[in-house]
Amino acid sequence: MEARSLIPFINNLNTFKKYGKVIRVIGLMIESQGPESSIGDVCLIHVGGEATRRTIMAEVVGFKEQNIILMPYTNIQEIGPGSLVEATSKPLQIKVGHELIGKVVDSLGQPMDGSIIPAGMRAVATDRTPPNPLSRPPISETLEVGVRTIDSLLTVGKGQRLGIFAGSGVGKSTLLGMIAKNTKADINVIALIGERGREVREFIERDLGPEGLKKSIVVAATSDMPALMRIKGAFTATAIAEYFRDKGHDVMFMMDSVTRVAMGQREVGLAVGEPPATRGYTPSVFSILPKLLERTGTNDQGSITAFYTVLVDGDDMNEPIADAVRGILDGHIVLDRSLANKGQYPAINVLKSVSRLMNHLTSREHRAAAEKIRDLLSTYLNSEDLINIGAYKRGASKEIDEAIQTYPQIISFLKQETEDKISLEKSIHSLLHLAETGELN
């Protein structure tokens, strides 16, 4: 019976290998005469002599007349004219399983500590289509992230996708580390894309810590890696998160940063001849973003709650990538450099931030308290210049008087040490008490 079940597999087995040869290398692009391949297929380029022979993995990214255009996953120093190109006729696949939890892997799913991938894990494709919109259950349950400002004023639901927008050095990685350590999600999948090599270990040891790592899988693609590896790092991490979602888990997915993925795609697009469109970004950048970002969220089995950091050049919130990502996601958290300079951490500007699902997840009492705190904060900031120069006299406005009295308590409420873990219930209770009494309990 078992032998019969193998007959269809044997009949469909392709025993022929298809080969081509390298004819040109220009910049990041490798042009090969053959083999027969499709867009997205992985090819193996054989380089070196008999004693030093090795293979370089590359992906088909385009065609030029009858030749194929390849982009390598690693460096191309040993590739020369006539190097043999072997077709695999398959897209990139990685091995995924519970054995990866607690490990740091690269964009190809290989452990970065040199260990061997455990046997028995399942092979999954890194590039998959987003779930059918009609198969996505509505988001109706809150997810605790352990950061008081987010839990109380920007409440997050299981399966929601938010962007963290900030310039460099304002605390994006620190905030991600706080969420990873404190969240109630079953597992964390963290993608570090385009980071400095120094920052990867620092994030794992300092921001994430042993407590966070023991329920996390980290995918790292540093800034020195080829553009395709940075792009694939994002897709590999998303595929890992999808695997655990399909197993029925609630996954916390974090990517730092989606801007570096867009920059990698721009490099690939320009190399294959795409025209630059908006601020040098090619059209493929804006087509790849929704395909990547829409893969997270809910499905019939589980949920992926996602936080994507967006590096805004010069703190310009309207630059092309920030604008495109903000239009796709279910909310945005803005980190303000001026607040960081004042020593407010996390430096979340609650007046510029929004959770699009908060109204559907919270009680009327909770929403009213959050609205009051926002209103008091806005009133104070609008009158801050008059207050500081002494032009405002107490008693002229009841609203401004209340805002002046409550402002120090609001700032204390918004501050949180990175080691502090504050439950969702405690955050909401503190918010209600602050809105009612003007005091922080």
GROMACS .gro file of C-alpha atoms in nm:
model
  441
    1MET     CA    1   0.000   0.000   0.000
    2GLU     CA    2   0.285   0.237   0.086
    3ALA     CA    3   0.466   0.158  -0.241
    4ARG     CA    4   0.154   0.244  -0.442
    5SER     CA    5   0.122   0.579  -0.270
    6LEU     CA    6   0.473   0.667  -0.397
    7ILE     CA    7   0.385   0.603  -0.765
    8PRO     CA    8   0.233   0.952  -0.833
    9PHE     CA    9   0.534   1.113  -0.667
   10ILE     CA   10   0.777   0.908  -0.877
   11ASN     CA   11   0.584   0.983  -1.198
   12ASN     CA   12   0.605   1.358  -1.131
   13LEU     CA   13   0.972   1.349  -1.033
   14ASN     CA   14   1.192   1.551  -1.264
   15THR     CA   15   1.525   1.371  -1.296
   16PHE     CA   16   1.677   1.625  -1.536
   17LYS     CA   17   1.887   1.917  -1.416
   18LYS     CA   18   1.879   2.242  -1.611
   19TYR     CA   19   2.195   2.446  -1.644
   20GLY     CA   20   2.302   2.779  -1.786
   21LYS     CA   21   2.615   2.992  -1.769
   22VAL     CA   22   2.703   3.341  -1.649
   23ILE     CA   23   2.773   3.582  -1.934
   24ARG     CA   24   2.778   3.920  -1.758
   25VAL     CA   25   2.793   4.079  -1.411
   26ILE     CA   26   2.707   4.447  -1.373
   27GLY     CA   27   2.685   4.584  -1.020
   28LEU     CA   28   2.431   4.375  -0.828
   29MET     CA   29   2.301   4.207  -1.141
   30ILE     CA   30   2.412   3.870  -1.279
   31GLU     CA   31   2.306   3.793  -1.636
   32SER     CA   32   2.294   3.428  -1.735
   33GLN     CA   33   2.228   3.246  -2.061
   34GLY     CA   34   1.978   2.991  -1.932
   35PRO     CA   35   1.862   2.787  -1.752
   36GLU     CA   36   1.485   2.787  -1.799
   37SER     CA   37   1.340   2.953  -1.486
   38SER     CA   38   1.055   3.168  -1.360
   39ILE     CA   39   1.050   3.493  -1.160
   40GLY     CA   40   1.121   3.415  -0.794
   41ASP     CA   41   1.295   3.083  -0.859
   42VAL     CA   42   1.622   3.011  -0.680
   43CYS     CA   43   1.927   2.919  -0.887
   44LEU     CA   44   2.261   2.780  -0.770
   45ILE     CA   45   2.576   2.933  -0.917
   46HIS     CA   46   2.874   2.695  -0.895
   47VAL     CA   47   3.208   2.873  -0.842
   48GLY     CA   48   3.566   2.782  -0.752
   49GLY     CA   49   3.796   2.500  -0.851
   50GLU     CA   50   3.780   2.132  -0.759
   51ALA     CA   51   3.922   2.187  -0.411
   52THR     CA   52   3.731   2.507  -0.329
   53ARG     CA   53   3.405   2.445  -0.515
   54ARG     CA   54   3.099   2.603  -0.355
   55THR     CA   55   2.757   2.727  -0.458
   56ILE     CA   56   2.608   3.076  -0.439
   57MET     CA   57   2.232   3.106  -0.411
   58ALA     CA   58   2.066   3.364  -0.635
   59GLU     CA   59   1.710   3.452  -0.728
   60VAL     CA   60   1.558   3.522  -1.068
   61VAL     CA   61   1.440   3.885  -1.060
   62GLY     CA   62   1.393   3.959  -1.430
   63PHE     CA   63   1.468   3.878  -1.793
   64LYS     CA   64   1.660   4.048  -2.070
   65GLU     CA   65   1.563   3.910  -2.409
   66GLN     CA   66   1.642   3.536  -2.377
   67ASN     CA   67   1.871   3.574  -2.075
   68ILE     CA   68   1.775   3.567  -1.709
   69ILE     CA   69   1.873   3.829  -1.451
   70LEU     CA   70   1.979   3.700  -1.111
   71MET     CA   71   2.041   3.872  -0.777
   72PRO     CA   72   2.266   3.688  -0.527
   73TYR     CA   73   2.187   3.620  -0.163
   74THR     CA   74   2.557   3.652  -0.076
   75ASN     CA   75   2.867   3.825  -0.222
   76ILE     CA   76   2.958   3.767  -0.587
   77GLN     CA   77   3.337   3.793  -0.571
   78GLU     CA   78   3.413   3.448  -0.712
   79ILE     CA   79   3.163   3.457  -0.999
   80GLY     CA   80   3.320   3.480  -1.342
   81PRO     CA   81   3.224   3.437  -1.711
   82GLY     CA   82   3.107   3.083  -1.776
   83SER     CA   83   3.023   3.000  -1.413
   84LEU     CA   84   2.765   2.722  -1.412
   85VAL     CA   85   2.409   2.819  -1.316
   86GLU     CA   86   2.180   2.538  -1.198
   87ALA     CA   87   1.802   2.579  -1.182
   88THR     CA   88   1.611   2.448  -0.880
   89SER     CA   89   1.269   2.536  -1.029
   90LYS     CA   90   1.152   2.629  -0.677
   91PRO     CA   91   1.118   2.955  -0.485
   92LEU     CA   92   1.305   3.011  -0.159
   93GLN     CA   93   1.188   2.782   0.120
   94ILE     CA   94   1.287   2.776   0.488
   95LYS     CA   95   1.252   2.519   0.766
   96VAL     CA   96   1.015   2.622   1.045
   97GLY     CA   97   0.916   2.460   1.372
   98HIS     CA   98   0.898   2.510   1.749
   99GLU     CA   99   1.267   2.418   1.764
  100LEU     CA  100   1.349   2.767   1.629
  101ILE     CA  101   1.211   2.942   1.939
  102GLY     CA  102   1.496   3.114   2.123
  103LYS     CA  103   1.721   3.120   1.815
  104VAL     CA  104   1.858   3.395   1.592
  105VAL     CA  105   1.847   3.306   1.221
  106ASP     CA  106   1.942   3.477   0.895
  107SER     CA  107   1.722   3.552   0.595
  108LEU     CA  108   1.758   3.192   0.470
  109GLY     CA  109   1.645   3.048   0.804
  110GLN     CA  110   1.996   2.933   0.903
  111PRO     CA  111   2.094   2.975   1.274
  112MET     CA  112   2.351   3.254   1.307
  113ASP     CA  113   2.531   3.086   1.597
  114GLY     CA  114   2.659   2.813   1.364
  115SER     CA  115   2.433   2.542   1.502
  116ILE     CA  116   2.256   2.290   1.278
  117ILE     CA  117   1.885   2.317   1.199
  118PRO     CA  118   1.703   2.045   1.396
  119ALA     CA  119   1.554   1.764   1.188
  120GLY     CA  120   1.183   1.721   1.138
  121MET     CA  121   1.087   2.081   1.075
  122ARG     CA  122   0.847   2.179   0.797
  123ALA     CA  123   0.956   2.354   0.476
  124VAL     CA  124   0.750   2.663   0.392
  125ALA     CA  125   0.776   2.917   0.110
  126THR     CA  126   0.881   3.267   0.216
  127ASP     CA  127   0.663   3.439  -0.043
  128ARG     CA  128   0.292   3.372   0.013
  129THR     CA  129  -0.029   3.553  -0.069
  130PRO     CA  130  -0.220   3.736   0.208
  131PRO     CA  131  -0.528   3.561   0.355
  132ASN     CA  132  -0.861   3.599   0.177
  133PRO     CA  133  -1.033   3.911   0.318
  134LEU     CA  134  -1.351   3.711   0.383
  135SER     CA  135  -1.157   3.455   0.590
  136ARG     CA  136  -1.031   3.719   0.833
  137PRO     CA  137  -1.236   3.723   1.158
  138PRO     CA  138  -1.308   4.075   1.291
  139ILE     CA  139  -1.072   4.192   1.565
  140SER     CA  140  -1.267   4.196   1.890
  141GLU     CA  141  -1.020   4.107   2.166
  142THR     CA  142  -0.756   4.334   2.320
  143LEU     CA  143  -0.391   4.231   2.347
  144GLU     CA  144  -0.182   4.348   2.640
  145VAL     CA  145   0.157   4.486   2.536
  146GLY     CA  146   0.274   4.600   2.882
  147VAL     CA  147   0.338   4.962   2.780
  148ARG     CA  148   0.098   5.189   2.974
  149THR     CA  149   0.063   5.460   2.711
  150ILE     CA  150  -0.024   5.208   2.438
  151ASP     CA  151  -0.255   4.988   2.649
  152SER     CA  152  -0.454   5.285   2.781
  153LEU     CA  153  -0.453   5.553   2.509
  154LEU     CA  154  -0.376   5.344   2.195
  155THR     CA  155  -0.536   5.010   2.282
  156VAL     CA  156  -0.427   4.727   2.053
  157GLY     CA  157  -0.636   4.426   1.943
  158LYS     CA  158  -0.520   4.073   1.859
  159GLY     CA  159  -0.440   4.077   1.489
  160GLN     CA  160  -0.402   4.455   1.458
  161ARG     CA  161  -0.111   4.604   1.259
  162LEU     CA  162   0.049   4.929   1.371
  163GLY     CA  163   0.340   5.140   1.254
  164ILE     CA  164   0.596   5.302   1.484
  165PHE     CA  165   0.715   5.618   1.308
  166ALA     CA  166   1.030   5.793   1.425
  167GLY     CA  167   1.362   5.940   1.321
  168SER     CA  168   1.689   5.776   1.416
  169GLY     CA  169   1.782   5.753   1.783
  170VAL     CA  170   1.437   5.827   1.930
  171GLY     CA  171   1.382   5.487   2.093
  172LYS     CA  172   1.217   5.255   1.838
  173SER     CA  173   1.427   4.949   1.929
  174THR     CA  174   1.385   5.012   2.301
  175LEU     CA  175   1.007   5.028   2.263
  176LEU     CA  176   1.006   4.704   2.062
  177GLY     CA  177   1.211   4.538   2.335
  178MET     CA  178   0.962   4.651   2.601
  179ILE     CA  179   0.671   4.511   2.399
  180ALA     CA  180   0.852   4.179   2.335
  181LYS     CA  181   0.929   4.129   2.705
  182ASN     CA  182   0.589   4.239   2.839
  183THR     CA  183   0.335   4.119   2.582
  184LYS     CA  184   0.080   3.847   2.657
  185ALA     CA  185   0.123   3.698   2.307
  186ASP     CA  186   0.225   3.331   2.281
  187ILE     CA  187   0.538   3.392   2.073
  188ASN     CA  188   0.740   3.682   1.931
  189VAL     CA  189   0.886   3.692   1.581
  190ILE     CA  190   1.128   3.982   1.543
  191ALA     CA  191   1.280   4.092   1.212
  192LEU     CA  192   1.588   4.316   1.236
  193ILE     CA  193   1.633   4.444   0.880
  194GLY     CA  194   1.921   4.668   0.776
  195GLU     CA  195   2.048   4.713   1.133
  196ARG     CA  196   2.414   4.777   1.214
  197GLY     CA  197   2.592   4.453   1.303
  198ARG     CA  198   2.670   4.593   1.648
  199GLU     CA  199   2.304   4.663   1.720
  200VAL     CA  200   2.178   4.307   1.664
  201ARG     CA  201   2.351   4.159   1.968
  202GLU     CA  202   2.283   4.473   2.171
  203PHE     CA  203   1.912   4.445   2.097
  204ILE     CA  204   1.904   4.075   2.188
  205GLU     CA  205   2.099   4.112   2.513
  206ARG     CA  206   1.995   4.460   2.631
  207ASP     CA  207   1.651   4.540   2.489
  208LEU     CA  208   1.508   4.188   2.452
  209GLY     CA  209   1.692   4.013   2.733
  210PRO     CA  210   1.687   3.642   2.825
  211GLU     CA  211   1.322   3.668   2.933
  212GLY     CA  212   1.214   3.799   2.595
  213LEU     CA  213   1.441   3.571   2.388
  214LYS     CA  214   1.309   3.248   2.539
  215LYS     CA  215   0.975   3.303   2.364
  216SER     CA  216   1.110   3.476   2.052
  217ILE     CA  217   1.254   3.399   1.711
  218VAL     CA  218   1.484   3.672   1.575
  219VAL     CA  219   1.552   3.708   1.200
  220ALA     CA  220   1.853   3.933   1.135
  221ALA     CA  221   1.969   4.082   0.803
  222THR     CA  222   2.233   4.346   0.872
  223SER     CA  223   2.303   4.652   0.658
  224ASP     CA  224   2.617   4.497   0.501
  225MET     CA  225   2.417   4.212   0.345
  226PRO     CA  226   2.305   4.227  -0.021
  227ALA     CA  227   1.974   4.400  -0.095
  228LEU     CA  228   1.798   4.072  -0.169
  229MET     CA  229   1.893   3.930   0.173
  230ARG     CA  230   1.740   4.235   0.344
  231ILE     CA  231   1.418   4.193   0.146
  232LYS     CA  232   1.408   3.817   0.209
  233GLY     CA  233   1.465   3.876   0.580
  234ALA     CA  234   1.128   4.049   0.598
  235PHE     CA  235   0.954   3.775   0.398
  236THR     CA  236   1.123   3.496   0.598
  237ALA     CA  237   1.018   3.648   0.931
  238THR     CA  238   0.661   3.692   0.803
  239ALA     CA  239   0.652   3.328   0.687
  240ILE     CA  240   0.766   3.212   1.033
  241ALA     CA  241   0.492   3.419   1.197
  242GLU     CA  242   0.235   3.275   0.954
  243TYR     CA  243   0.343   2.920   1.043
  244PHE     CA  244   0.272   2.974   1.414
  245ARG     CA  245  -0.053   3.160   1.339
  246ASP     CA  246  -0.171   2.861   1.135
  247LYS     CA  247  -0.095   2.644   1.440
  248GLY     CA  248  -0.350   2.848   1.638
  249HIS     CA  249  -0.110   3.077   1.826
  250ASP     CA  250  -0.141   3.450   1.895
  251VAL     CA  251   0.185   3.585   1.749
  252MET     CA  252   0.351   3.919   1.820
  253PHE     CA  253   0.540   4.022   1.504
  254MET     CA  254   0.787   4.312   1.502
  255MET     CA  255   0.991   4.446   1.212
  256ASP     CA  256   1.265   4.708   1.243
  257SER     CA  257   1.244   4.856   0.993
  258VAL     CA  258   1.015   4.842   0.690
  259THR     CA  259   1.199   5.145   0.549
  260ARG     CA  260   1.515   4.935   0.503
  261VAL     CA  261   1.309   4.672   0.319
  262ALA     CA  262   1.186   4.945   0.084
  263MET     CA  263   1.544   5.066   0.030
  264GLY     CA  264   1.652   4.711  -0.055
  265GLN     CA  265   1.369   4.679  -0.309
  266ARG     CA  266   1.471   5.014  -0.458
  267GLU     CA  267   1.824   4.879  -0.512
  268VAL     CA  268   1.688   4.570  -0.683
  269GLY     CA  269   1.443   4.772  -0.895
  270LEU     CA  270   1.708   5.016  -1.015
  271ALA     CA  271   1.948   4.730  -1.094
  272VAL     CA  272   1.696   4.559  -1.325
  273GLY     CA  273   1.610   4.884  -1.503
  274GLU     CA  274   1.300   5.018  -1.327
  275PRO     CA  275   1.257   5.395  -1.355
  276PRO     CA  276   1.273   5.590  -1.028
  277ALA     CA  277   0.933   5.733  -0.939
  278THR     CA  278   0.886   5.912  -0.605
  279ARG     CA  279   1.206   6.044  -0.442
  280GLY     CA  280   1.405   5.773  -0.616
  281TYR     CA  281   1.181   5.484  -0.509
  282THR     CA  282   1.081   5.255  -0.794
  283PRO     CA  283   0.718   5.146  -0.860
  284SER     CA  284   0.790   4.793  -0.731
  285VAL     CA  285   0.856   4.937  -0.384
  286PHE     CA  286   0.498   5.057  -0.353
  287SER     CA  287   0.359   4.730  -0.490
  288ILE     CA  288   0.564   4.512  -0.252
  289LEU     CA  289   0.458   4.697   0.065
  290PRO     CA  290   0.090   4.593   0.073
  291LYS     CA  291   0.184   4.235  -0.027
  292LEU     CA  292   0.414   4.219   0.274
  293LEU     CA  293   0.208   4.412   0.530
  294GLU     CA  294  -0.126   4.247   0.447
  295ARG     CA  295   0.012   3.899   0.526
  296THR     CA  296  -0.009   3.967   0.900
  297GLY     CA  297  -0.336   4.001   1.089
  298THR     CA  298  -0.603   3.742   1.168
  299ASN     CA  299  -0.715   3.423   0.999
  300ASP     CA  300  -0.937   3.130   1.096
  301GLN     CA  301  -0.664   2.965   1.307
  302GLY     CA  302  -0.490   3.244   1.499
  303SER     CA  303  -0.362   3.600   1.485
  304ILE     CA  304  -0.048   3.800   1.411
  305THR     CA  305  -0.037   4.136   1.589
  306ALA     CA  306   0.228   4.338   1.407
  307PHE     CA  307   0.440   4.642   1.487
  308TYR     CA  308   0.639   4.784   1.194
  309THR     CA  309   0.891   5.060   1.256
  310VAL     CA  310   0.927   5.326   0.988
  311LEU     CA  311   1.243   5.536   0.981
  312VAL     CA  312   1.135   5.885   0.875
  313ASP     CA  313   1.418   6.088   0.721
  314GLY     CA  314   1.458   6.423   0.890
  315ASP     CA  315   1.148   6.348   1.104
  316ASP     CA  316   0.935   6.410   0.792
  317MET     CA  317   0.613   6.216   0.855
  318ASN     CA  318   0.497   6.273   0.495
  319GLU     CA  319   0.792   6.112   0.316
  320PRO     CA  320   0.681   5.847   0.060
  321ILE     CA  321   0.738   5.525   0.258
  322ALA     CA  322   0.585   5.665   0.579
  323ASP     CA  323   0.283   5.790   0.385
  324ALA     CA  324   0.233   5.457   0.204
  325VAL     CA  325   0.271   5.245   0.519
  326ARG     CA  326   0.039   5.469   0.723
  327GLY     CA  327  -0.233   5.417   0.463
  328ILE     CA  328  -0.203   5.036   0.482
  329LEU     CA  329  -0.181   4.974   0.858
  330ASP     CA  330  -0.447   4.986   1.131
  331GLY     CA  331  -0.291   5.270   1.324
  332HIS     CA  332   0.031   5.455   1.388
  333ILE     CA  333   0.245   5.542   1.690
  334VAL     CA  334   0.459   5.853   1.648
  335LEU     CA  335   0.779   5.888   1.852
  336ASP     CA  336   0.868   6.255   1.894
  337ARG     CA  337   1.230   6.369   1.915
  338SER     CA  338   1.134   6.678   2.119
  339LEU     CA  339   0.977   6.453   2.385
  340ALA     CA  340   1.287   6.232   2.392
  341ASN     CA  341   1.502   6.542   2.438
  342LYS     CA  342   1.291   6.628   2.746
  343GLY     CA  343   1.357   6.284   2.894
  344GLN     CA  344   1.010   6.140   2.829
  345TYR     CA  345   1.041   5.769   2.749
  346PRO     CA  346   0.879   5.611   2.565
  347ALA     CA  347   0.864   5.931   2.359
  348ILE     CA  348   0.513   5.864   2.223
  349ASN     CA  349   0.328   6.171   2.096
  350VAL     CA  350  -0.026   6.061   2.184
  351LEU     CA  351  -0.184   6.357   2.000
  352LYS     CA  352  -0.029   6.247   1.669
  353SER     CA  353  -0.082   5.874   1.728
  354VAL     CA  354  -0.399   5.674   1.671
  355SER     CA  355  -0.526   5.317   1.701
  356ARG     CA  356  -0.801   5.273   1.443
  357LEU     CA  357  -0.957   4.985   1.635
  358MET     CA  358  -0.955   5.135   1.985
  359ASN     CA  359  -1.321   5.245   1.968
  360HIS     CA  360  -1.426   4.887   1.887
  361LEU     CA  361  -1.219   4.730   2.167
  362THR     CA  362  -1.279   4.954   2.469
  363SER     CA  363  -1.566   5.047   2.698
  364ARG     CA  364  -1.742   5.384   2.682
  365GLU     CA  365  -1.590   5.480   3.019
  366HIS     CA  366  -1.240   5.397   2.893
  367ARG     CA  367  -1.286   5.598   2.573
  368ALA     CA  368  -1.420   5.899   2.765
  369ALA     CA  369  -1.121   5.896   3.002
  370ALA     CA  370  -0.873   5.868   2.713
  371GLU     CA  371  -1.046   6.153   2.529
  372LYS     CA  372  -1.031   6.374   2.838
  373ILE     CA  373  -0.657   6.314   2.886
  374ARG     CA  374  -0.595   6.392   2.519
  375ASP     CA  375  -0.805   6.709   2.548
  376LEU     CA  376  -0.618   6.829   2.860
  377LEU     CA  377  -0.283   6.759   2.698
  378SER     CA  378  -0.384   6.942   2.380
  379THR     CA  379  -0.517   7.240   2.577
  380TYR     CA  380  -0.192   7.275   2.770
  381LEU     CA  381   0.034   7.244   2.465
  382ASN     CA  382  -0.171   7.500   2.270
  383SER     CA  383  -0.129   7.748   2.555
  384GLU     CA  384   0.223   7.650   2.660
  385ASP     CA  385   0.395   7.957   2.514
  386LEU     CA  386   0.156   8.194   2.692
  387ILE     CA  387   0.202   8.004   3.019
  388ASN     CA  388   0.582   8.002   2.995
  389ILE     CA  389   0.617   8.378   2.933
  390GLY     CA  390   0.363   8.459   3.205
  391ALA     CA  391   0.106   8.608   2.969
  392TYR     CA  392  -0.169   8.377   3.094
  393LYS     CA  393  -0.337   8.464   3.425
  394ARG     CA  394  -0.505   8.193   3.627
  395GLY     CA  395  -0.884   8.212   3.624
  396ALA     CA  396  -0.908   8.338   3.266
  397SER     CA  397  -1.005   7.989   3.142
  398LYS     CA  398  -1.132   7.698   3.348
  399GLU     CA  399  -1.006   7.447   3.086
  400ILE     CA  400  -0.652   7.592   3.083
  401ASP     CA  401  -0.642   7.603   3.463
  402GLU     CA  402  -0.735   7.234   3.480
  403ALA     CA  403  -0.478   7.151   3.209
  404ILE     CA  404  -0.201   7.335   3.399
  405GLN     CA  405  -0.285   7.152   3.721
  406THR     CA  406  -0.306   6.808   3.558
  407TYR     CA  407  -0.016   6.835   3.308
  408PRO     CA  408   0.264   6.711   3.543
  409GLN     CA  409   0.052   6.407   3.637
  410ILE     CA  410  -0.018   6.332   3.271
  411ILE     CA  411   0.354   6.339   3.186
  412SER     CA  412   0.428   6.106   3.479
  413PHE     CA  413   0.155   5.874   3.349
  414LEU     CA  414   0.311   5.869   2.999
  415LYS     CA  415   0.660   5.786   3.130
  416GLN     CA  416   0.765   5.426   3.192
  417GLU     CA  417   1.099   5.265   3.273
  418THR     CA  418   1.206   4.991   3.032
  419GLU     CA  419   1.213   4.735   3.316
  420ASP     CA  420   0.859   4.816   3.435
  421LYS     CA  421   0.583   4.574   3.338
  422ILE     CA  422   0.238   4.725   3.381
  423SER     CA  423  -0.069   4.511   3.324
  424LEU     CA  424  -0.355   4.616   3.099
  425GLU     CA  425  -0.598   4.629   3.393
  426LYS     CA  426  -0.364   4.848   3.598
  427SER     CA  427  -0.303   5.082   3.300
  428ILE     CA  428  -0.677   5.132   3.244
  429HIS     CA  429  -0.740   5.179   3.618
  430SER     CA  430  -0.467   5.446   3.635
  431LEU     CA  431  -0.615   5.621   3.330
  432LEU     CA  432  -0.966   5.629   3.479
  433HIS     CA  433  -0.833   5.756   3.813
  434LEU     CA  434  -0.623   6.027   3.644
  435ALA     CA  435  -0.917   6.147   3.432
  436GLU     CA  436  -1.150   6.157   3.732
  437THR     CA  437  -0.927   6.306   4.003
  438GLY     CA  438  -0.634   6.462   3.815
  439GLU     CA  439  -0.399   6.254   4.031
  440LEU     CA  440  -0.183   5.954   3.940
  441ASN     CA  441  -0.239   5.655   4.170
   0.00000   0.00000   0.00000
